[in-house]
Structures are given as C-alpha cells and as structure tokens.
Tab-separated table of C-alpha atoms and ligand atoms in Angstrom:
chain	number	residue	atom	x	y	z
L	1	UNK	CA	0.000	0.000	0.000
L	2	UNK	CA	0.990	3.397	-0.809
L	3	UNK	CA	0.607	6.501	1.610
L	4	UNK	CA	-1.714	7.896	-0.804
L	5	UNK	CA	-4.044	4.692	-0.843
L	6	UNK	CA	-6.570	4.790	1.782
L	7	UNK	CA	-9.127	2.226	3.102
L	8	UNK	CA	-12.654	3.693	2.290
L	9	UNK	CA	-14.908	3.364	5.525
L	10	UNK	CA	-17.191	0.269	5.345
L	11	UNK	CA	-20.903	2.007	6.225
L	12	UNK	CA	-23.515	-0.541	6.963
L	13	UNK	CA	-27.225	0.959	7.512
L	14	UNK	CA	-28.829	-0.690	10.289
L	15	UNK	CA	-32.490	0.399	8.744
L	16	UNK	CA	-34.502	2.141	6.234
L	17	UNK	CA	-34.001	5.228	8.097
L	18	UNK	CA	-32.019	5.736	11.266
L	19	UNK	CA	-28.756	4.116	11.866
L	20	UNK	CA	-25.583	2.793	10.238
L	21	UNK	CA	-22.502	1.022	11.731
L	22	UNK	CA	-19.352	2.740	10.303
L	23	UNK	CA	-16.091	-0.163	10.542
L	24	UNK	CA	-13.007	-0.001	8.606
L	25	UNK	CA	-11.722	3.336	11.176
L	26	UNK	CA	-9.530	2.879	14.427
L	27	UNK	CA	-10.124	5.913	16.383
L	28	UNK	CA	-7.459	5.328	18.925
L	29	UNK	CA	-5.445	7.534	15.730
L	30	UNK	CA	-6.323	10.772	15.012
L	31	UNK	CA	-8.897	11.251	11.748
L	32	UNK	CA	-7.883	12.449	8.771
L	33	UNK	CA	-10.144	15.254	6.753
L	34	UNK	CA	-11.171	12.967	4.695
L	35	UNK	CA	-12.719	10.416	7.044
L	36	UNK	CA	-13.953	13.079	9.321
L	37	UNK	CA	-16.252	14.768	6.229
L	38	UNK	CA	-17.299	10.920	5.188
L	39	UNK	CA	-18.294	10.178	9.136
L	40	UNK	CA	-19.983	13.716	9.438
L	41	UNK	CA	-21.548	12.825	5.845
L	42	UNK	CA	-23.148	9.284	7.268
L	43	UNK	CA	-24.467	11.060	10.735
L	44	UNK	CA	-26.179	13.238	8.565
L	45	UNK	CA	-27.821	10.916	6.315
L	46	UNK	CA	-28.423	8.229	8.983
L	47	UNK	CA	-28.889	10.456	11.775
L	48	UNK	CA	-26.807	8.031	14.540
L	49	UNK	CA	-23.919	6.126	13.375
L	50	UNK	CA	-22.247	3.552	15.535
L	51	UNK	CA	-18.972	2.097	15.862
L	52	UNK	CA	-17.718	-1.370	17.219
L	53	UNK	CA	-14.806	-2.261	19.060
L	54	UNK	CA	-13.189	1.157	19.650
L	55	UNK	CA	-11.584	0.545	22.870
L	56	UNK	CA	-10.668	4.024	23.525
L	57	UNK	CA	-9.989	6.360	26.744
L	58	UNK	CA	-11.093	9.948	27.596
L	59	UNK	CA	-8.883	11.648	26.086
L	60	UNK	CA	-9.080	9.868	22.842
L	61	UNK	CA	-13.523	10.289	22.896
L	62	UNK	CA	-12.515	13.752	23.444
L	63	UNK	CA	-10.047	14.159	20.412
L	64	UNK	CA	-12.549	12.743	18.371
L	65	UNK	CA	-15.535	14.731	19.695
L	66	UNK	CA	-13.403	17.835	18.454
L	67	UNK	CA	-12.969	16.757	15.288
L	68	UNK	CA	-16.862	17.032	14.562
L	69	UNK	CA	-17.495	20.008	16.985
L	70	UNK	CA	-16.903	22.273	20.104
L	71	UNK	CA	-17.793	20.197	23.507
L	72	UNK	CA	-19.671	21.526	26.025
L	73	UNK	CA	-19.187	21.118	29.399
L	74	UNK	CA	-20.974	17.780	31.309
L	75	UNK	CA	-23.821	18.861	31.602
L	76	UNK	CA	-26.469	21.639	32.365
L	77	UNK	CA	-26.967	20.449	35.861
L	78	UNK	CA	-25.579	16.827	36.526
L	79	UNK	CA	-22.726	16.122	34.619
L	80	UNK	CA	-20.650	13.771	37.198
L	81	UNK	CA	-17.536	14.394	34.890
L	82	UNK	CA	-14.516	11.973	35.458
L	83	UNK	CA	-11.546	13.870	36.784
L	84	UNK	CA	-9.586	16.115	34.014
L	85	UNK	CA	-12.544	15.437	31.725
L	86	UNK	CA	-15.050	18.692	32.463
L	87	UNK	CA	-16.808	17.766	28.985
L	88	UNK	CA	-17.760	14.557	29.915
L	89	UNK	CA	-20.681	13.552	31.208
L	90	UNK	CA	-20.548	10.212	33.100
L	91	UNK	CA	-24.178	8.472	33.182
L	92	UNK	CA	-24.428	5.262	35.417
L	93	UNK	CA	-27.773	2.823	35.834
L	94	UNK	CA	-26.893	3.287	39.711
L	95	UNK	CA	-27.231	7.145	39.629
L	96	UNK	CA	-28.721	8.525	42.719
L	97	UNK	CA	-30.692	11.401	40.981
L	98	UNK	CA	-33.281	8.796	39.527
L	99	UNK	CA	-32.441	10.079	35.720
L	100	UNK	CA	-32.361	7.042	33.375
L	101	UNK	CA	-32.989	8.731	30.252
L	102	UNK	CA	-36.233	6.267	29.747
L	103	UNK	CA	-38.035	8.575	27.869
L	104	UNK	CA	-37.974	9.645	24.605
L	105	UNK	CA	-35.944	12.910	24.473
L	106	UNK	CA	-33.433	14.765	22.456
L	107	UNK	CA	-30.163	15.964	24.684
L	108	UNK	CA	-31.155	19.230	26.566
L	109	UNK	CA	-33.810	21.167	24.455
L	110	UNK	CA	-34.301	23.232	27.082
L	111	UNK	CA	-31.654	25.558	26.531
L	112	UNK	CA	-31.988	27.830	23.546
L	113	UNK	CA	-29.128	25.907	21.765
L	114	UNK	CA	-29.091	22.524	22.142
L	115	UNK	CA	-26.172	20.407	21.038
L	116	UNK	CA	-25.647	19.665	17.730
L	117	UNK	CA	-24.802	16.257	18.671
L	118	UNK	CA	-24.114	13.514	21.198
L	119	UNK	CA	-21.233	11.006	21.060
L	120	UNK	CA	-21.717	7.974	23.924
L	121	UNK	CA	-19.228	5.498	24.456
L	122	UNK	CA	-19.372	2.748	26.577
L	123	UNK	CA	-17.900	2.692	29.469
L	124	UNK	CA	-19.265	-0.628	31.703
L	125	UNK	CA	-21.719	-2.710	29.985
L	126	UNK	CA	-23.777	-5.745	30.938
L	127	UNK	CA	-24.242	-8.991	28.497
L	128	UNK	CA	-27.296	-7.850	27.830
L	129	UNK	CA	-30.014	-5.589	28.426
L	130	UNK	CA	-29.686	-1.619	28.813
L	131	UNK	CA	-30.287	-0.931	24.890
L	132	UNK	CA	-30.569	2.623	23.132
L	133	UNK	CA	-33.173	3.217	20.946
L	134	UNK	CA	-33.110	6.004	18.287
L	135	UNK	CA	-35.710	7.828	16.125
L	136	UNK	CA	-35.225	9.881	13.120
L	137	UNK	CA	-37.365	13.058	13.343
L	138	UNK	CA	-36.828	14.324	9.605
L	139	UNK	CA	-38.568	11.170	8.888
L	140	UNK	CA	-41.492	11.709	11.030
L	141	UNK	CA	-41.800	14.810	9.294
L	142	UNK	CA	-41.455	13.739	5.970
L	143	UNK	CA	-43.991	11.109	6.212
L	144	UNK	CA	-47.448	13.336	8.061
L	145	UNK	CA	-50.288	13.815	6.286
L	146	UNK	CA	-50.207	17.475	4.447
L	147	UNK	CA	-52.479	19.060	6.573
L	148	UNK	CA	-50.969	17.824	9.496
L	149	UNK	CA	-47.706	19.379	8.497
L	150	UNK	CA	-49.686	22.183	7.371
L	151	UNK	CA	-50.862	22.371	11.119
L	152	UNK	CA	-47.559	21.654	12.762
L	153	UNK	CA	-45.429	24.112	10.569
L	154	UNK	CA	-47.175	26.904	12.249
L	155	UNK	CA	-46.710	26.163	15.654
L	156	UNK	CA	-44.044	26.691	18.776
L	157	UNK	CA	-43.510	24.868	21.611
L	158	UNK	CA	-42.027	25.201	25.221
L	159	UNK	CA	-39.272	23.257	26.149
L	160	UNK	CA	-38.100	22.518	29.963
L	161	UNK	CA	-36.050	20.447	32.118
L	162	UNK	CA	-38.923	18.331	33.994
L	163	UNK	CA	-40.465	17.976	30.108
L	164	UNK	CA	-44.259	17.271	29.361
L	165	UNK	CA	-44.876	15.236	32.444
L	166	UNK	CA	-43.421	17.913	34.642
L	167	UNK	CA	-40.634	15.103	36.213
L	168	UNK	CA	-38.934	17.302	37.829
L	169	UNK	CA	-42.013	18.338	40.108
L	170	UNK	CA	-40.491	16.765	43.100
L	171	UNK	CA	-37.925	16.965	45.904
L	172	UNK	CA	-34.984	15.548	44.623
L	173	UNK	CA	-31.227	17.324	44.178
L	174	UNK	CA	-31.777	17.406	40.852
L	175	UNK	CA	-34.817	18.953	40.535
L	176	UNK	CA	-33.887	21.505	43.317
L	177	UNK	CA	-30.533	22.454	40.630
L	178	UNK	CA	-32.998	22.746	38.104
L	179	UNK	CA	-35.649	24.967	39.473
L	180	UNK	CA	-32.709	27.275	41.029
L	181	UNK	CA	-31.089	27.899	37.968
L	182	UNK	CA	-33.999	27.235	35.134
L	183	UNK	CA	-33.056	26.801	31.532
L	184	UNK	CA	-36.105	27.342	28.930
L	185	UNK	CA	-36.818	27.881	25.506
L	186	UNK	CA	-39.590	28.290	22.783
L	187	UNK	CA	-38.295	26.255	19.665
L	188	UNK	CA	-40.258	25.899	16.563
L	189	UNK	CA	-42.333	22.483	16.553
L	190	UNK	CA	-40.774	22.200	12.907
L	191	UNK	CA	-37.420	23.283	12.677
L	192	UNK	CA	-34.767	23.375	9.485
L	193	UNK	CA	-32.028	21.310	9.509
L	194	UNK	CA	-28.875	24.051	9.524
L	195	UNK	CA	-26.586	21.387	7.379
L	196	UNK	CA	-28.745	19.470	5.290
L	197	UNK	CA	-31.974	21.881	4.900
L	198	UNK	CA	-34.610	19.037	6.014
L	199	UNK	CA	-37.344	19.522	8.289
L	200	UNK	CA	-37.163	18.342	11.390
L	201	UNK	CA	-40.109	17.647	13.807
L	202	UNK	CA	-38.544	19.155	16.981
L	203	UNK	CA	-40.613	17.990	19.409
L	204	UNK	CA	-40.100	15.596	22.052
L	205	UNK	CA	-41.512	14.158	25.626
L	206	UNK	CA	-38.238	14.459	27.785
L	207	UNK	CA	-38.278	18.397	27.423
L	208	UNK	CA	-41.563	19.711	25.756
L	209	UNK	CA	-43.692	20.985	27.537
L	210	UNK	CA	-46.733	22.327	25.708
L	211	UNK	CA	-47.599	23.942	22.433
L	212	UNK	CA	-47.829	27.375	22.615
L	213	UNK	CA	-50.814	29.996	21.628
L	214	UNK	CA	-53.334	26.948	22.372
L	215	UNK	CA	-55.642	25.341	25.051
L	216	UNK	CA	-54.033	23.456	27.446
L	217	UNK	CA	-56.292	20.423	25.779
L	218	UNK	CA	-55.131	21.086	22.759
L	219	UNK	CA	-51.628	21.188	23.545
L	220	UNK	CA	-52.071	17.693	25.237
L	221	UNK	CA	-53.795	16.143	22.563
L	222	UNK	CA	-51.658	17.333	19.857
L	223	UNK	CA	-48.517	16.691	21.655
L	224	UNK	CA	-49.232	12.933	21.977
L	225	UNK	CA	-50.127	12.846	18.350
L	226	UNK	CA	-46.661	13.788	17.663
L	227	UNK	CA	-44.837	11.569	20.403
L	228	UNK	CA	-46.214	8.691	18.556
L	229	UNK	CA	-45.750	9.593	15.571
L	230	UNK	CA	-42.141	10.409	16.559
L	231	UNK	CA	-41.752	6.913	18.055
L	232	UNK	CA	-43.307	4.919	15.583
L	233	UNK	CA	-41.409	1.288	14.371
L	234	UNK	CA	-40.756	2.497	11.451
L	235	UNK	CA	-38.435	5.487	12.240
L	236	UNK	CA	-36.292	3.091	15.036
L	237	UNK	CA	-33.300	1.264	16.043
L	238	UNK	CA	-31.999	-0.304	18.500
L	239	UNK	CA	-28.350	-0.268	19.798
L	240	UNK	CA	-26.997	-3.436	21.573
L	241	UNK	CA	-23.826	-2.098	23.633
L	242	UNK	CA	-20.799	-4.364	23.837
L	243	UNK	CA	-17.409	-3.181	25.312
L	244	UNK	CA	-15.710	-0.741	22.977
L	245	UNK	CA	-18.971	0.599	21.404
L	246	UNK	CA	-19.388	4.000	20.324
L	247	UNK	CA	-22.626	5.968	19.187
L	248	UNK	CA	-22.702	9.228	17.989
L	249	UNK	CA	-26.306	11.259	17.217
L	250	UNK	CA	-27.114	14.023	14.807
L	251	UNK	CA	-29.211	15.448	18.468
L	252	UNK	CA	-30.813	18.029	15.725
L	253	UNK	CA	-32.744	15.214	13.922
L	254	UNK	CA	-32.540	12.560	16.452
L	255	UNK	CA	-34.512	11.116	19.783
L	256	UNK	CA	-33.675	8.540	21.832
L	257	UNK	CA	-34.863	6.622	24.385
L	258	UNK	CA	-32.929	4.375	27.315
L	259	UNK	CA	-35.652	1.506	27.774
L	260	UNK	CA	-34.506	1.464	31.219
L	261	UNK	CA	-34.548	-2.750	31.469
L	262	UNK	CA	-30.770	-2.203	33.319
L	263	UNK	CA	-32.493	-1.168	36.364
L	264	UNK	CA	-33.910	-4.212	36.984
L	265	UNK	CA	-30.410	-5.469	36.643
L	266	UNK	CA	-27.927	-5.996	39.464
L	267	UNK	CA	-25.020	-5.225	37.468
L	268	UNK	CA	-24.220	-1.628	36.560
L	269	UNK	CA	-24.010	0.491	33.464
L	270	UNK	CA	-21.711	3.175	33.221
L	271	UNK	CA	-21.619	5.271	29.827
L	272	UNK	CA	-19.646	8.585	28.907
L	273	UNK	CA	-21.010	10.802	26.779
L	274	UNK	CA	-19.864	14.473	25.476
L	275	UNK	CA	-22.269	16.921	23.560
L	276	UNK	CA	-21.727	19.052	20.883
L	277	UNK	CA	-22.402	22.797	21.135
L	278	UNK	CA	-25.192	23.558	19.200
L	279	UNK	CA	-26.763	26.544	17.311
L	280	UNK	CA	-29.735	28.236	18.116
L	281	UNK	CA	-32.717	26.541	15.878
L	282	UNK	CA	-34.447	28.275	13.157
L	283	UNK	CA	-37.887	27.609	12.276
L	284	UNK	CA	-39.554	27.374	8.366
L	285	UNK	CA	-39.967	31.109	8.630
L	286	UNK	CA	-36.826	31.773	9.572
L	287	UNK	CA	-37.436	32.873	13.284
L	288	UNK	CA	-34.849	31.697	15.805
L	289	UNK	CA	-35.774	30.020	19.032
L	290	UNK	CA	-36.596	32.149	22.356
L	291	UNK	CA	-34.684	32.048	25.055
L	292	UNK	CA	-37.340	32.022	28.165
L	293	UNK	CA	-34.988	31.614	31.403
L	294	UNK	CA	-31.181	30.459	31.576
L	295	UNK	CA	-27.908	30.737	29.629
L	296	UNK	CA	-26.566	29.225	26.039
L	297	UNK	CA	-25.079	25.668	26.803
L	298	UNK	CA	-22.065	26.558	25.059
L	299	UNK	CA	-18.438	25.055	24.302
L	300	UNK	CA	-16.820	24.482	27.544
L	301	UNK	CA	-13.950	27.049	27.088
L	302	UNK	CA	-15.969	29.761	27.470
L	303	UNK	CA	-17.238	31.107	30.640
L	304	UNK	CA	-20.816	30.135	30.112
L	305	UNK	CA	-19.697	26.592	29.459
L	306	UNK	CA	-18.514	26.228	33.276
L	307	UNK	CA	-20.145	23.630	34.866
L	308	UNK	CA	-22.454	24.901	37.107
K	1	FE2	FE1	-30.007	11.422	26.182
C-alpha cells in the first residue's frame, strides 16, 4: 500500500431510516479530513452512526468529539464528569438522581441551543439488556399527512427540564438544581435542519412541555399525536452495547430513548457521553428560538460553558 491509498470506511445501515454502523476506522489515531467529512456525511444521512470495538480512553472520545465540533461542558446540571474530563458527562444505571434517560428525548432542548450532537461510548456494559433506541425526526416529518404538516409548521412549543410530564415536580437534588437555575426555551415544533436543509419535527416528551398559543387540551392532545408519531417502528433502532462501542447522534434530527430494562439489573451500566455545542434553531420562517430563562449551553472554554 501506498501513503496515498486509503481504506474507504465500510458504512452498513442498520435500517430504512435511522442508523448505520461505520467499521473499517480505528479511532485510537487521530482522523484524517477525509474520514472526518465521510463520518460527518453518514451522521447526517443516517442520523446516529455507531462504531464497534473502539476501545478508547477519555482523552481519545474527546479528540474525536473535536474533530466534529466544540464540547460543552458535562452537563447543564448533573454532569458527574470523570476527573480532568469537564466535557464529559458520566451516566451510570446506579445514579442517585433517579435520571435514566427512559423517555424519549433529544439531549437538553431546554436551553436555547441545544447540542448539535451527542457522542456515547461505553464505558461498563452488561451482556445484555440496557439498549438505546433512536428515532429519526426528519422522517417523522417527511412522512405526516399534508395538513398535518400544514398544522404543525405553524406552531411553537415550550421546552423545559422536567419535560411534558413535569418530572422534575419533586424533591430531589436534581430537581432543586434545576428549578434554582432554570433553563427554557420556545423552539419551533418544525425546525430546518442548519446542514442538510430538512425539516425536522422538533418535538419531544423528555423536554416539551406544551404547544404554545393553544388550550391546554389542545396542547395535550396534539402533543401525543406527535410523540407517537415520533416513536413509531418504522423510524427506530436499536443499539446493543458491547465493550468498545461507540454511538454518535445528529441530536438536531434525532430522539432517543434508554428503555430502562438495566435497572432491573444488578449489574451496573456506566456510559460517557460528550455533547456538541449547538446553534440556536431556526424555524420554516426563519425565526430563531426564544430564550425564556437560563444561559446558552455553550463550548466548555468559554465562561458560560462552566459547569455549574
Ligand atoms: Fe439522552
């Protein structure tokens, strides 16, 4: 082999829609340009790509993570970063805030920017159980009836920490962080993709709270329309972690959803994850989101990035 032959990447899709496995890269090396822009080019057509058998450390996730992207800090609120690493967030089955992520959500849409995207690497995993699920939410777009997307392109919704069954309502530490120091923000129901121009429905249980401008009813009714339509079959995959996996989320087209079997196991799961800072999202008519309490979740160099 010559230095100027290279070994494409081998990109399997996993389904119609969401998901591909990417082999054929060792990312214990640093990426080339090349790779990088055909990896970026798969997580945006696939919306989560995966890789197996990338038995990598901190600082290596982290190397990668920046060639794709600015990392935040942890986490809004909880990020339980492993020393040295302020960027990474550290999410165990055995966490004591009673967070397992078994909802369908999209990472923190309750700041006006949320991150662009998500890379989760595993970090203790059992045989089995403790899957990911993803959804692709250009897809559930693409495919509602014309006058439902008629409907939906009009509207605005709020998004919160707590989300559309108000989880947070309670007395735990985490909840306390979070109604101290709120984050809040009105993002379109429909927003436009900022790399690939597709529609996106932008909606999702884990942070939405209601649909603005209508009655509480409404907003109810209508927001359960578009959870399942969000969370239909079709749209899905599921991710089956093994030691040295790797899965990394377009979080602007994306939802996923922790099943939450692993707490029923005795053995824990620990996963590390490290967002992407995000833009703020623009809607079909080219309004931005509204900030409605808190601060940009932005790269973690900055001073807003500090963990708080
Ligand atoms: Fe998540």
């Amino acid at each position: 082999m010559t230095v100027l032959e290279r070994t494409r990447l081998d990109i399997r899709p996993l389904s119609v829609f969401t998901g591909a496995e990417i082999h054929g890269v060792d990312l214990r090396e640093p990426l080339d340009d090349e790779t990088t822009a055909e990896i970026r080019a798969a997580l945006l057509r696939w919306k989560v790509i995966f890789f197996r058998d990338q038995h990598i450390n901190h600082a290596q996730h982290l190397a990668f993570a920046r060639r794709f992207g600015k990392p935040t800090a942890a986490h809004p609120y909880d990020g339980h970063p492993p020393e040295g690493y302020p960027q990474i967030r550290t999410i165990s089955s055995k966490s004591t805030t009673g967070r397992r992520g078994d909802r369908w959500h999209t990472d923190v849409t309750g700041v006006i920017n949320p991150p662009a995207g998500s890379i989760l690497r595993a970090g203790q995993v059992p045989p089995y159980g403790g899957d990911t699920l993803f959804t692709n939410l250009a897809a559930a777009y693409a495919h509602l009836s014309t006058p439902l997307r008629t409907l939906v392109d009009g509207l605005w919704a709020r998004h919160q920490f707590g989300g559309y069954n108000g989880d947070l309502d309670n007395a735990t530490v985490y909840a306390q962080k979070v109604r101290s120091n709120p984050n809040a923000a009105d993002h379109a129901v429909v927003r436009v993709h900022p790399e690939t121009g597709e529609r996106v429905l932008f909606v999702n249980p884990g942070f939405t709270r209601r649909i603005n401008d209508v009655a509480e009813s409404e907003s109810r009714h209508l927001l359960n329309l578009l959870f399942e339509e969000i969370s239909r079959p079709e749209y899905q995959v599921r991710f089956r972690w093994a030691p040295g996996s790797l899965a990394f989320w377009d979080n602007r087209a994306s939802a996923h959803q922790g099943p939450g079997d692993f707490a029923y196991l005795d053995t824990e799961r620990v996963l590390y994850r490290i967002t992407l800072e995000g833009d703020v999202p623009v809607g079909i008519d080219g309004r931005p989101s509204r900030l409605i309490a808190g601060q940009p979740f932005t790269a973690f160099d900055t001073p807003a990035g500090a963990p708080q």
